[in-house]
PDB file of C-alpha atoms and ligand atoms in Angstrom:
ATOM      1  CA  UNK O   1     -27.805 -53.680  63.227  1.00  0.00           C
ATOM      2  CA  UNK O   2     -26.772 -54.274  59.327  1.00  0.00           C
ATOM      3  CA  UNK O   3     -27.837 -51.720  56.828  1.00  0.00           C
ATOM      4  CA  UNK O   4     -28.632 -54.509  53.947  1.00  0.00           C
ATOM      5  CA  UNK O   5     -29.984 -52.415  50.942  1.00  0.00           C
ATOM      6  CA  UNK O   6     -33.686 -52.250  52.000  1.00  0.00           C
ATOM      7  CA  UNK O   7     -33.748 -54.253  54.595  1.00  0.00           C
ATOM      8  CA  UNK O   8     -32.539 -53.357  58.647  1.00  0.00           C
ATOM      9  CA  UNK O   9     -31.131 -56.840  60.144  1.00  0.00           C
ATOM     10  CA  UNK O  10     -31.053 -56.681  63.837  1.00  0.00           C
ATOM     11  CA  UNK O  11     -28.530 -59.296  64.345  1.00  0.00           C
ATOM     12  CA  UNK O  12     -29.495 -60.376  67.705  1.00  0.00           C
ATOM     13  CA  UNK O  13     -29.441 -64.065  66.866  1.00  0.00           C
ATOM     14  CA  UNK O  14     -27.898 -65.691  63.855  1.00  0.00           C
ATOM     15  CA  UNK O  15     -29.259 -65.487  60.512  1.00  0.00           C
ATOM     16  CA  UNK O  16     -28.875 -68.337  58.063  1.00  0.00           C
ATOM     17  CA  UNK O  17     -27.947 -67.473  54.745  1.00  0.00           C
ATOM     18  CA  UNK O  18     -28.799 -69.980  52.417  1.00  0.00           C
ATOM     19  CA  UNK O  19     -26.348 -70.852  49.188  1.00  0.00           C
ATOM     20  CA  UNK O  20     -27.976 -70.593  45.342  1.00  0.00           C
ATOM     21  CA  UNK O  21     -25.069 -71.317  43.005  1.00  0.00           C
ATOM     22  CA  UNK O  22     -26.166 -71.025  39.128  1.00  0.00           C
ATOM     23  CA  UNK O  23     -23.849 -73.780  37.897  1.00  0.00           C
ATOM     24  CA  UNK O  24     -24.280 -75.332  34.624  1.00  0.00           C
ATOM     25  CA  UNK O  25     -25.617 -78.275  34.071  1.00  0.00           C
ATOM     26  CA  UNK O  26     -24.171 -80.959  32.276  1.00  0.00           C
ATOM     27  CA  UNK O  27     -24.809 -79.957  28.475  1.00  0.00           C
ATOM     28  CA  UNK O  28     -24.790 -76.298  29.137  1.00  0.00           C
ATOM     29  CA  UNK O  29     -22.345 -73.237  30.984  1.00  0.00           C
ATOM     30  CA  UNK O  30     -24.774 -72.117  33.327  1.00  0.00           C
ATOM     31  CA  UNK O  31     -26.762 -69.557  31.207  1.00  0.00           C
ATOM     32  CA  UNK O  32     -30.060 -71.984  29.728  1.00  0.00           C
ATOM     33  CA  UNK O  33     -33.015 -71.654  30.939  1.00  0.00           C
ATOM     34  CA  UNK O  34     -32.908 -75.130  32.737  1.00  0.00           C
ATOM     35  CA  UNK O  35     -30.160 -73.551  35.149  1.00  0.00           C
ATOM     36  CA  UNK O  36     -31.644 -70.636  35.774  1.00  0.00           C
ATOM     37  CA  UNK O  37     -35.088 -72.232  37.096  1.00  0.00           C
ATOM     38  CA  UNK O  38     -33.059 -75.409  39.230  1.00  0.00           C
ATOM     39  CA  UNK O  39     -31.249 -71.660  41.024  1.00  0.00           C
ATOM     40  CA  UNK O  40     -34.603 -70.353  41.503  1.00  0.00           C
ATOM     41  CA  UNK O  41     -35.988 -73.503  42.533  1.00  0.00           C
ATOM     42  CA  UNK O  42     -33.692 -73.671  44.964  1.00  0.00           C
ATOM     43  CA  UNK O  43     -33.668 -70.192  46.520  1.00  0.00           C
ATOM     44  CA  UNK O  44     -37.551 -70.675  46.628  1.00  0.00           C
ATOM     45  CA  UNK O  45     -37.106 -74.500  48.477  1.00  0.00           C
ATOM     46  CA  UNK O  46     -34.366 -72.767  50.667  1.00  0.00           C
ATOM     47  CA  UNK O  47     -36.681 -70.091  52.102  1.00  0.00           C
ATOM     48  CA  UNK O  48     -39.451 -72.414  52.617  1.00  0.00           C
ATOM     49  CA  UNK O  49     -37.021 -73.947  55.107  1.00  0.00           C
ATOM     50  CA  UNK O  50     -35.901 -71.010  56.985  1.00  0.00           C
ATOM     51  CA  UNK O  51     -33.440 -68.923  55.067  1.00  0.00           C
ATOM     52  CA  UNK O  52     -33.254 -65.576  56.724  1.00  0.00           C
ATOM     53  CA  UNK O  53     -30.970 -64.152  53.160  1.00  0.00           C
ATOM     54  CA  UNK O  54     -29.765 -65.875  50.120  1.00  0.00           C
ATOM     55  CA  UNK O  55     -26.230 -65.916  48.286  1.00  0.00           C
ATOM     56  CA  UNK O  56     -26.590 -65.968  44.571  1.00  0.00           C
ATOM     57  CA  UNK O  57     -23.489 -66.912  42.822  1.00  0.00           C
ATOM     58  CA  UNK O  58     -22.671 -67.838  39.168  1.00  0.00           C
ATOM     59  CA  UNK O  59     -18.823 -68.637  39.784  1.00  0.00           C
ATOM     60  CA  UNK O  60     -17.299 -71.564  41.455  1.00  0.00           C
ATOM     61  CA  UNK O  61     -14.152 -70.197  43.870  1.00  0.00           C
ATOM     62  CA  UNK O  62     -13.914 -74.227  45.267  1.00  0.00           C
ATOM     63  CA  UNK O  63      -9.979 -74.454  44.496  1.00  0.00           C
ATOM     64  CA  UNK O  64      -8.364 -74.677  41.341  1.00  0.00           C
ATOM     65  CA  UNK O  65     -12.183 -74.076  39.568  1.00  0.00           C
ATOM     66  CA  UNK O  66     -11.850 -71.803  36.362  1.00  0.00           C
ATOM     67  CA  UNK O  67     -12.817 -68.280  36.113  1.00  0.00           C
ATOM     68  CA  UNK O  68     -16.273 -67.292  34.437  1.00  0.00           C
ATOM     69  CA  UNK O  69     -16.061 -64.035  32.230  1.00  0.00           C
ATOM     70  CA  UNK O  70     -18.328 -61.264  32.823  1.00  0.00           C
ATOM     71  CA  UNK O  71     -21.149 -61.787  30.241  1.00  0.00           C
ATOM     72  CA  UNK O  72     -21.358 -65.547  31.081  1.00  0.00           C
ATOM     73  CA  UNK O  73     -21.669 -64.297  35.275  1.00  0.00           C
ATOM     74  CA  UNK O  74     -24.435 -61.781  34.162  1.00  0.00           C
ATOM     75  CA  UNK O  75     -26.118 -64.554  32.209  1.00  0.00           C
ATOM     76  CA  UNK O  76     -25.998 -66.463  34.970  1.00  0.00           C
ATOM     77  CA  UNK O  77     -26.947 -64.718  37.678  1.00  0.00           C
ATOM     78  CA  UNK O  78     -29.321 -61.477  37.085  1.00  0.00           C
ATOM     79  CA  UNK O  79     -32.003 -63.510  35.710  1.00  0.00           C
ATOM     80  CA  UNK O  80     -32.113 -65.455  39.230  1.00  0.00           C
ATOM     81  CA  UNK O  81     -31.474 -62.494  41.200  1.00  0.00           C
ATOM     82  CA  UNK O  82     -34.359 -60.256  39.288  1.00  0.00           C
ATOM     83  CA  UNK O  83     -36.571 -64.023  39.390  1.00  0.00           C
ATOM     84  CA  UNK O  84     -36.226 -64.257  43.727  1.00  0.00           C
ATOM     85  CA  UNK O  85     -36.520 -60.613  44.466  1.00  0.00           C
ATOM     86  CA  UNK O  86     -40.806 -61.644  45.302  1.00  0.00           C
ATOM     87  CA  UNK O  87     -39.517 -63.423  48.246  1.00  0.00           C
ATOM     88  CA  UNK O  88     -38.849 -60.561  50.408  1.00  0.00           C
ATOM     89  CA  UNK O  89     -35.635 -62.037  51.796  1.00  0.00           C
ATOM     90  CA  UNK O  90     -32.125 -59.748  51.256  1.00  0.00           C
ATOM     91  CA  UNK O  91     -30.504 -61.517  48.272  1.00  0.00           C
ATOM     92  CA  UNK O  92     -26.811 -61.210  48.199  1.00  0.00           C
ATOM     93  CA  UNK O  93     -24.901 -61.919  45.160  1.00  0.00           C
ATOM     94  CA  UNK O  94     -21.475 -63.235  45.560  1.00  0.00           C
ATOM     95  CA  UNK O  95     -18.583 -61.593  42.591  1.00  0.00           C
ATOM     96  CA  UNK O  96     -15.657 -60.747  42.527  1.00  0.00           C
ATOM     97  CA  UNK O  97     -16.083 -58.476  39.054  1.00  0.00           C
ATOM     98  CA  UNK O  98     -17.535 -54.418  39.734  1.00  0.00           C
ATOM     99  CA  UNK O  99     -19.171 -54.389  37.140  1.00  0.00           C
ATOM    100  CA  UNK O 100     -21.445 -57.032  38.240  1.00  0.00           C
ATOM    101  CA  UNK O 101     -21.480 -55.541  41.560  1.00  0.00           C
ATOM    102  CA  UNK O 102     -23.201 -52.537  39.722  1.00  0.00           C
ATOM    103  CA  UNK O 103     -25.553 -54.445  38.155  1.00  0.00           C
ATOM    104  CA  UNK O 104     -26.385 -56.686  40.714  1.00  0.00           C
ATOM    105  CA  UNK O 105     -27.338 -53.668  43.076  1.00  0.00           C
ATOM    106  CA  UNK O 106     -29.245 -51.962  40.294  1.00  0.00           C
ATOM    107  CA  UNK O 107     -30.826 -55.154  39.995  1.00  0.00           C
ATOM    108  CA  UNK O 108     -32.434 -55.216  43.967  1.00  0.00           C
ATOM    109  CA  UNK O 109     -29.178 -57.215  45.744  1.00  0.00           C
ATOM    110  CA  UNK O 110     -28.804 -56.010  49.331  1.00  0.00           C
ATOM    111  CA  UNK O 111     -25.193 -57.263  49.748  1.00  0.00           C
ATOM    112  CA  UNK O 112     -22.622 -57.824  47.404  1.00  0.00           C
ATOM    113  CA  UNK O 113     -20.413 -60.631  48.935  1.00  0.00           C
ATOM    114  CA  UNK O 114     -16.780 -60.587  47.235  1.00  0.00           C
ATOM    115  CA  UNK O 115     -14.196 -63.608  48.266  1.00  0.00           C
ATOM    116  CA  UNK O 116     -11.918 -61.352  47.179  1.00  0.00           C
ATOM    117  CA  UNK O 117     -12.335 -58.599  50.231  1.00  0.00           C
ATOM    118  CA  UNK O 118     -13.462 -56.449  47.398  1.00  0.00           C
ATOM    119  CA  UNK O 119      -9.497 -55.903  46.062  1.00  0.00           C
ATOM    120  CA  UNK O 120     -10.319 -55.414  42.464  1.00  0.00           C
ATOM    121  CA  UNK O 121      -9.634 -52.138  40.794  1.00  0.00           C
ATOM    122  CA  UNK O 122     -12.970 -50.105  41.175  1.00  0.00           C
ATOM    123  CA  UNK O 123     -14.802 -53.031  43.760  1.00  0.00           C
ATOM    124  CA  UNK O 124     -15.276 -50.318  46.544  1.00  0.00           C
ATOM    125  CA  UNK O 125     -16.052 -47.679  44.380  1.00  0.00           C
ATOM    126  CA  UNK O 126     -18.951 -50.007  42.423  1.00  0.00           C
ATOM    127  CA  UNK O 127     -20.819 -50.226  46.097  1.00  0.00           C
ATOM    128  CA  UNK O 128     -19.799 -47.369  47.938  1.00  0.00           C
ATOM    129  CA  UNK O 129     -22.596 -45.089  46.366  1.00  0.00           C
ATOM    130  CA  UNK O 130     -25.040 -47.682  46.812  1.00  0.00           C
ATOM    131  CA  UNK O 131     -27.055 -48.959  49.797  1.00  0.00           C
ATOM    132  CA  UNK O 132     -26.054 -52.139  49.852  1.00  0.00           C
ATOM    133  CA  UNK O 133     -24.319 -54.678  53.029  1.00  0.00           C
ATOM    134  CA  UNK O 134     -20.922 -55.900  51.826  1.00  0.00           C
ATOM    135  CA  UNK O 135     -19.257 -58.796  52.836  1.00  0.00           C
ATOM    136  CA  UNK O 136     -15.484 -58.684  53.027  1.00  0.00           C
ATOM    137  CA  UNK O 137     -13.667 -62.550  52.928  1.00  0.00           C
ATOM    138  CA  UNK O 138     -10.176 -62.838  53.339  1.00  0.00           C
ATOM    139  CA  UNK O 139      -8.063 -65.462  51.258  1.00  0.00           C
ATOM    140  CA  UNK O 140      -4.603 -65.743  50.342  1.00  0.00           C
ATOM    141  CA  UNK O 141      -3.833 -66.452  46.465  1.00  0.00           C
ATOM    142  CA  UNK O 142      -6.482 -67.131  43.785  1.00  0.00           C
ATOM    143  CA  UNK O 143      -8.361 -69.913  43.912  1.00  0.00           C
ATOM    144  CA  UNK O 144      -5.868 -71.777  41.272  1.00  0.00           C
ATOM    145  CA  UNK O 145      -3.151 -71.790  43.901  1.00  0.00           C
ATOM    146  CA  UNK O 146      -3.991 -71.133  47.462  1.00  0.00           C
ATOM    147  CA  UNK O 147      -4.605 -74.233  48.768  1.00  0.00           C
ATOM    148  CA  UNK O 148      -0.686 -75.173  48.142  1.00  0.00           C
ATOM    149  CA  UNK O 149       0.944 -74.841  51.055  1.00  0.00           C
ATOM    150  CA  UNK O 150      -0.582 -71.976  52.717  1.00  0.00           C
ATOM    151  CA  UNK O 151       1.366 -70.588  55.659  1.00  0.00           C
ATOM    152  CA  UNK O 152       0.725 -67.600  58.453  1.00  0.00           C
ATOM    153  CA  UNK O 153       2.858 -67.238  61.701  1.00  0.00           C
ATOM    154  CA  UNK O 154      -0.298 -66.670  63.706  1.00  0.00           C
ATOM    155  CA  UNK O 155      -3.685 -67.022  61.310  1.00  0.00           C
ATOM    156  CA  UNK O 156      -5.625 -65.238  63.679  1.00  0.00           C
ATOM    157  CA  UNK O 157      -3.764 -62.077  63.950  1.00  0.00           C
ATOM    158  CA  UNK O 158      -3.374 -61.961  59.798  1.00  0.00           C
ATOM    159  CA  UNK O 159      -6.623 -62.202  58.825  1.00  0.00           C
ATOM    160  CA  UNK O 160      -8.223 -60.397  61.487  1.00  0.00           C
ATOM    161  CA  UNK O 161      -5.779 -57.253  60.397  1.00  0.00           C
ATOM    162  CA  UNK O 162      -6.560 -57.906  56.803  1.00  0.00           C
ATOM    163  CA  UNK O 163     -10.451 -57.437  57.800  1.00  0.00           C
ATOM    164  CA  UNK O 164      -9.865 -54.758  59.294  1.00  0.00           C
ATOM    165  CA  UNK O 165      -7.699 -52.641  56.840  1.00  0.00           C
ATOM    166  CA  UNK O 166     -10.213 -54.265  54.416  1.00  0.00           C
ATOM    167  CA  UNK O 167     -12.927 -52.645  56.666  1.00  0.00           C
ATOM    168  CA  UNK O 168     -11.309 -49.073  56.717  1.00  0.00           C
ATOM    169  CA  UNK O 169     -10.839 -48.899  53.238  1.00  0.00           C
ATOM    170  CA  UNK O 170     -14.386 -49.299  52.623  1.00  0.00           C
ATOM    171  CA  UNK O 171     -15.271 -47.113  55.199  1.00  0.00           C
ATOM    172  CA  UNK O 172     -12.781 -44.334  53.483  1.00  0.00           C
ATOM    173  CA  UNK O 173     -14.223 -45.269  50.012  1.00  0.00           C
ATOM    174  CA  UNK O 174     -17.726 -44.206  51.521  1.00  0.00           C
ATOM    175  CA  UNK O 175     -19.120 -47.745  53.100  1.00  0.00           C
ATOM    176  CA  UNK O 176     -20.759 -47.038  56.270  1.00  0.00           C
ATOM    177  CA  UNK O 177     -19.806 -49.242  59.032  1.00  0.00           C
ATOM    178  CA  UNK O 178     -22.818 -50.283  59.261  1.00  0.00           C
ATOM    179  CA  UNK O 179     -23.236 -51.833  56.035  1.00  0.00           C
ATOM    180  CA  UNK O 180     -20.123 -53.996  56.834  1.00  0.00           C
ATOM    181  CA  UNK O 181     -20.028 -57.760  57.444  1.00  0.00           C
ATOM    182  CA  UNK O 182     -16.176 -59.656  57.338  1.00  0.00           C
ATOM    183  CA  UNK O 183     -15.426 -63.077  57.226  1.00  0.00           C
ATOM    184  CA  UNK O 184     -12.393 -65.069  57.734  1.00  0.00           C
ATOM    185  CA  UNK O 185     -12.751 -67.000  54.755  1.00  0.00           C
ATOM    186  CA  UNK O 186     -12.616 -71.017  55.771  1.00  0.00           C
ATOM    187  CA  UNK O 187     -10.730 -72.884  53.355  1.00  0.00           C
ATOM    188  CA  UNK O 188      -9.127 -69.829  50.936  1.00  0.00           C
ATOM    189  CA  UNK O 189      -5.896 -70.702  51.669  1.00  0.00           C
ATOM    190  CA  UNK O 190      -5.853 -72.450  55.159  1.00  0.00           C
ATOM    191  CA  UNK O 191      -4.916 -75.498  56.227  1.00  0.00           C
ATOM    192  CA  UNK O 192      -7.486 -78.086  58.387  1.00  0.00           C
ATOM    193  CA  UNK O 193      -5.522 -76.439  61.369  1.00  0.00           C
ATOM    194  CA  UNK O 194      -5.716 -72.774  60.075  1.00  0.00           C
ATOM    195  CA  UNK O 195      -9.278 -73.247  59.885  1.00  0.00           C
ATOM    196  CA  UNK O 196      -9.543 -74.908  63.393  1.00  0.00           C
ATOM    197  CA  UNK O 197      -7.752 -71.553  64.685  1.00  0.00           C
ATOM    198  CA  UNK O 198      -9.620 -69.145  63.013  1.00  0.00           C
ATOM    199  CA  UNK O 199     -13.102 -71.122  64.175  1.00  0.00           C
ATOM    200  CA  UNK O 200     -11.451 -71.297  67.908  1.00  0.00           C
ATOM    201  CA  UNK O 201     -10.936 -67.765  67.597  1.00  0.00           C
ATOM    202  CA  UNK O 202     -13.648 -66.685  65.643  1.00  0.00           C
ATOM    203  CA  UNK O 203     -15.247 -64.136  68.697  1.00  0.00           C
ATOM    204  CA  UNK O 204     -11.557 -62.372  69.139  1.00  0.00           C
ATOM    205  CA  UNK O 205     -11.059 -62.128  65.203  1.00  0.00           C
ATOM    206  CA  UNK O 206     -12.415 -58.718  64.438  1.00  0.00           C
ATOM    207  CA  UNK O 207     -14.125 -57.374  67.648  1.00  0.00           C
ATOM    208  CA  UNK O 208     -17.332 -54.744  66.683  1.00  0.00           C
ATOM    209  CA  UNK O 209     -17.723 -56.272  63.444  1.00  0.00           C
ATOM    210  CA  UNK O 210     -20.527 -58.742  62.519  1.00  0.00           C
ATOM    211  CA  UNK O 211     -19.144 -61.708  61.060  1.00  0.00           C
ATOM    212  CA  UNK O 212     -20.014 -64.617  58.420  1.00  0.00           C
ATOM    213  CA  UNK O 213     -18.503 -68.125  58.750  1.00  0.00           C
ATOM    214  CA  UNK O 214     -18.811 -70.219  55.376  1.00  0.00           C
ATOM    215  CA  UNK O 215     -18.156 -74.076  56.293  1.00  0.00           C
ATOM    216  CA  UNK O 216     -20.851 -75.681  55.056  1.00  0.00           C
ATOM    217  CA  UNK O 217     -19.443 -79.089  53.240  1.00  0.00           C
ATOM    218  CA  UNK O 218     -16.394 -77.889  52.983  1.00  0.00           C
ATOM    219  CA  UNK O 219     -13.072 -79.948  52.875  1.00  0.00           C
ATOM    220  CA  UNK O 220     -12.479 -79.024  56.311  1.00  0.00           C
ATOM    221  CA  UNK O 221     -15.512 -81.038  57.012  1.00  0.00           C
ATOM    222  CA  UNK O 222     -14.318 -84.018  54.694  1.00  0.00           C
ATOM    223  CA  UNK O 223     -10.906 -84.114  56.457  1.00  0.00           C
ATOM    224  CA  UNK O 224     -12.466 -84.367  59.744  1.00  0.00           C
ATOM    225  CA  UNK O 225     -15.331 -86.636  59.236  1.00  0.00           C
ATOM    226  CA  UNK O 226     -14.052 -88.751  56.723  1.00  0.00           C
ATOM    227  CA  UNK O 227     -16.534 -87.852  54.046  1.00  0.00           C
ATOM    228  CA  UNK O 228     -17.654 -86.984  51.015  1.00  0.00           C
ATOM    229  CA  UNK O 229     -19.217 -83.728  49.758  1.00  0.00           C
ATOM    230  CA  UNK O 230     -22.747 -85.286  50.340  1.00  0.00           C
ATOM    231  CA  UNK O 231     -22.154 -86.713  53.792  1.00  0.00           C
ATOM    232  CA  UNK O 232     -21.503 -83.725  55.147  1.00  0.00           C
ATOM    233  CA  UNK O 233     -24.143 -82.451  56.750  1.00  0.00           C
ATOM    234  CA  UNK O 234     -23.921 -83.391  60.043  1.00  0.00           C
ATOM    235  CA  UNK O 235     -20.521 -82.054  60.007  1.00  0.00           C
ATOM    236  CA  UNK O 236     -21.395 -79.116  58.627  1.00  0.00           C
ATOM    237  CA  UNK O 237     -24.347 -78.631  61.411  1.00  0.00           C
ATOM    238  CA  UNK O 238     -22.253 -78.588  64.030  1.00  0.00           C
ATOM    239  CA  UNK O 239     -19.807 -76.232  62.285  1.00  0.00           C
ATOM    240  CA  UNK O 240     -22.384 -73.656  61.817  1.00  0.00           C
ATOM    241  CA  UNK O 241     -23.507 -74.300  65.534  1.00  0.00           C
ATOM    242  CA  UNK O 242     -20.230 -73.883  66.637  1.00  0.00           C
ATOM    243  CA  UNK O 243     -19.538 -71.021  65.234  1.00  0.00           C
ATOM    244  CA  UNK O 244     -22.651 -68.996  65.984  1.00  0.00           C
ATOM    245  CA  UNK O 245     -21.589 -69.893  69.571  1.00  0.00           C
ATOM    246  CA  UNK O 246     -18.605 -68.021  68.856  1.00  0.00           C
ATOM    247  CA  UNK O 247     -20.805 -65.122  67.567  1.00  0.00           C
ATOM    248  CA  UNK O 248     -21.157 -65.426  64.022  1.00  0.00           C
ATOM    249  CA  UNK O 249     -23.178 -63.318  62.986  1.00  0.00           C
ATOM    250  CA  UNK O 250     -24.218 -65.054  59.581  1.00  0.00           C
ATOM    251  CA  UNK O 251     -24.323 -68.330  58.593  1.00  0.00           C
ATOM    252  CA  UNK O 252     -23.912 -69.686  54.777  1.00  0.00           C
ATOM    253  CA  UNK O 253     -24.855 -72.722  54.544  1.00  0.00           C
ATOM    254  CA  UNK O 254     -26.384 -75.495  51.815  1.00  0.00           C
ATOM    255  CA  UNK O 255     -28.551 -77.418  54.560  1.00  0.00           C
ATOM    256  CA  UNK O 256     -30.596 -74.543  55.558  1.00  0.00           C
ATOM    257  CA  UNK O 257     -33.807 -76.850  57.305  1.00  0.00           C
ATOM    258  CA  UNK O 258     -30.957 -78.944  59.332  1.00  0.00           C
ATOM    259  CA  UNK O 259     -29.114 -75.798  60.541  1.00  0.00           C
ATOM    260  CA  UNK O 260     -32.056 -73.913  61.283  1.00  0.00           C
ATOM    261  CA  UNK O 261     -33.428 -76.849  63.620  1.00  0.00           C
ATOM    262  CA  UNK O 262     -29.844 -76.971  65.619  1.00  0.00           C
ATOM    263  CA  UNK O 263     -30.276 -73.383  66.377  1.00  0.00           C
ATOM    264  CA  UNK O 264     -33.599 -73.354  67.326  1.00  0.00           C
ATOM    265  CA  UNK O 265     -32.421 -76.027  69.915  1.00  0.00           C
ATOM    266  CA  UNK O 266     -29.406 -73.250  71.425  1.00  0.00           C
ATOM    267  CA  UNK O 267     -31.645 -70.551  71.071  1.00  0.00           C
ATOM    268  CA  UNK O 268     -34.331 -71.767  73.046  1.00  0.00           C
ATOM    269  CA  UNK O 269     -31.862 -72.642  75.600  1.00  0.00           C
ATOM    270  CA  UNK O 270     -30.072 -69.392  75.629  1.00  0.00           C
ATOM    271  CA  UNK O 271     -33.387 -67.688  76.634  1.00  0.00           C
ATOM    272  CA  UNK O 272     -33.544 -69.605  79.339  1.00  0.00           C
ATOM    273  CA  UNK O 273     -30.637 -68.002  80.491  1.00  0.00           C
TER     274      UNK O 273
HETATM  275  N1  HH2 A 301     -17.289 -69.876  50.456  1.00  0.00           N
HETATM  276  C1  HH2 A 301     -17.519 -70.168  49.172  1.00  0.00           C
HETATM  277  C2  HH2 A 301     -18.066 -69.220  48.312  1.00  0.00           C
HETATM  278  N2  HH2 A 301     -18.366 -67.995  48.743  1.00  0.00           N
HETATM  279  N3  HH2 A 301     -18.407 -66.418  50.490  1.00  0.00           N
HETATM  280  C3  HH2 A 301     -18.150 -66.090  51.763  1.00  0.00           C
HETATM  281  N4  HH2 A 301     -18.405 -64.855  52.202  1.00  0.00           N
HETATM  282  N5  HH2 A 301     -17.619 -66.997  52.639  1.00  0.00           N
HETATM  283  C4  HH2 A 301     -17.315 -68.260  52.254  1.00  0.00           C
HETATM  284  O1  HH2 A 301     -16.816 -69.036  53.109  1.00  0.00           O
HETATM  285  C5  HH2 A 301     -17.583 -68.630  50.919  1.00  0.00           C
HETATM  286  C6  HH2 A 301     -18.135 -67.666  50.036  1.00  0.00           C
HETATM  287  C7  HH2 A 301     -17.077 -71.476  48.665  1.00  0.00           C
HETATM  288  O2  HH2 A 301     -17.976 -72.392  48.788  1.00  0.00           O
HETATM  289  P1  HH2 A 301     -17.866 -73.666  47.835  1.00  0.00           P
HETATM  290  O3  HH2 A 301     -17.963 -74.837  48.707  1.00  0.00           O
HETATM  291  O4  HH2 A 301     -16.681 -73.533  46.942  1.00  0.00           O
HETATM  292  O5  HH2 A 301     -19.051 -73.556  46.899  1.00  0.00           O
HETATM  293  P2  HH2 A 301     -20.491 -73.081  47.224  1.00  0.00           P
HETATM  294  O6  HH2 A 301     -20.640 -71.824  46.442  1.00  0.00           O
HETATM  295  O7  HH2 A 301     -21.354 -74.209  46.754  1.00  0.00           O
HETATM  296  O8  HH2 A 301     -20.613 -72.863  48.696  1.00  0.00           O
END
């Protein structure tokens, strides 16, 4: 069971959680009006097809993308997190800045999701008090750098210790363990065979703790299938099958009606079991 802010997830079958990024359009930095209603557009379309929670963000972490200031991130994404909160779904909002995290919770988000394992000065304290899920994600460097030549003597061992001191110091900063999600972070500073280890591996990563795997469209998916970010979704399908096989979990994904149709497909056949 997650404790997720209102909301008690049972976690005894994957839940897809479906991506709403609040990016800017062309003429604008991701505050107008026009952005905020594609965002909620989107969240709305993305339920309709079977999202179980939703991940709001208003910052791009794809490598070497530019940081967002505070009051831009606000602008961005409280409007579309107070705008989805009808839909009865948990809405998570993915920062990296506490102060956001505050707001965000104050605002109705049942998980804070930081790709930063929640390292910033006063990130555990901004969602300890609360009742919120949060989602740990390892990465090594910032997004400017990590994808240059990333190395680990055994990928599987780092990150799963770095979720788990990541875990305890939540869990000493007043997190509950049961408000706790990690994830190994695909593509923050791993190579195509980092990320083929840690998906491997994923059910021996961090034993006892429920896990999210983000690999929808990523490059991973582009180095092995040849293809651009659009073409992807096949790839990314059998990705997220994959690696609710190997107990994920949570699933972020961009294609939630495809994904949702491949589980349906294991699901029904792991009942037969
Ligand atoms: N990946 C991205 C952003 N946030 N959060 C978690 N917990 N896990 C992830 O793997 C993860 C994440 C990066 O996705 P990207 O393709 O850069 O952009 P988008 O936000 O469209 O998914």
């Amino acid at each position: 069971m997650l404790r997720c802010g209102r909301y008690r997830l049972a976690l005894d079958r994957p839940l897809i959680m479906g991506v709403v990024n609040v990016t800017p359009d062309s003429f604008s930095d991701g505050g107008s009006f026009l952005d905020r209603d594609a965002a909620v557009a989107q969240g709305r379309r993305l339920v309709e097809e079977g999202a179980d929670l939703l991940d709001i963000g208003g910052e791009s972490t794809r490598p070497g993308a530019p940081p967002v200031t505070l009051d831009e991130e606000r602008r961005r994404v409280l409007p579309v997190l107070e705008a989805l909160a009808v839909l009865e779904v948990p809405l998570s909002v993915d920062t990296q800045k506490p102060a956001l995290m505050r707001e965000a919770v104050a605002t109705g988000a049942a998980m804070i999701n930081d790709v930063n394992g929640f390292e910033a000065d006063g990130a555990l304290e901004a969602v300890a008090a609360a009742d919120c899920a949060i989602c740990i994600m390892h990465k090594k460097g910032t997004p400017q750098t990590m994808q240059q030549a990333p190395a680990y003597v055994d990928a599987l061992q780092e990150v799963g210790a770095y979720l788990r001191a990541r875990a305890a110091a939540a869990q000493a900063a007043g997190v509950a363990g049961e408000r706790i999600v990690v994830d190994p972070g695909f593509g923050f500073g791993k190579t195509l065979q980092h990320n083929l280890e840690l998906l491997r591996g994923l059910d021996r990563l961090a034993p006892g703790m429920p896990l999210l795997a983000g690999l929808s469209r990523k490059s991973m998916i582009g180095a092995i299938t040849g293809r651009e970010v659009g073409g992807r979704v096949f790839g990314s399908v059998a990705a997220a099958l994959i690696a609710a096989q190997q107990g994920a979990a949570i699933l972020r994904v961009h294609d939630v009606a495809a994904t949702r149709d491949a589980l349906a497909v294991w699901l029904a056949l792991r009942q037969q079991d």
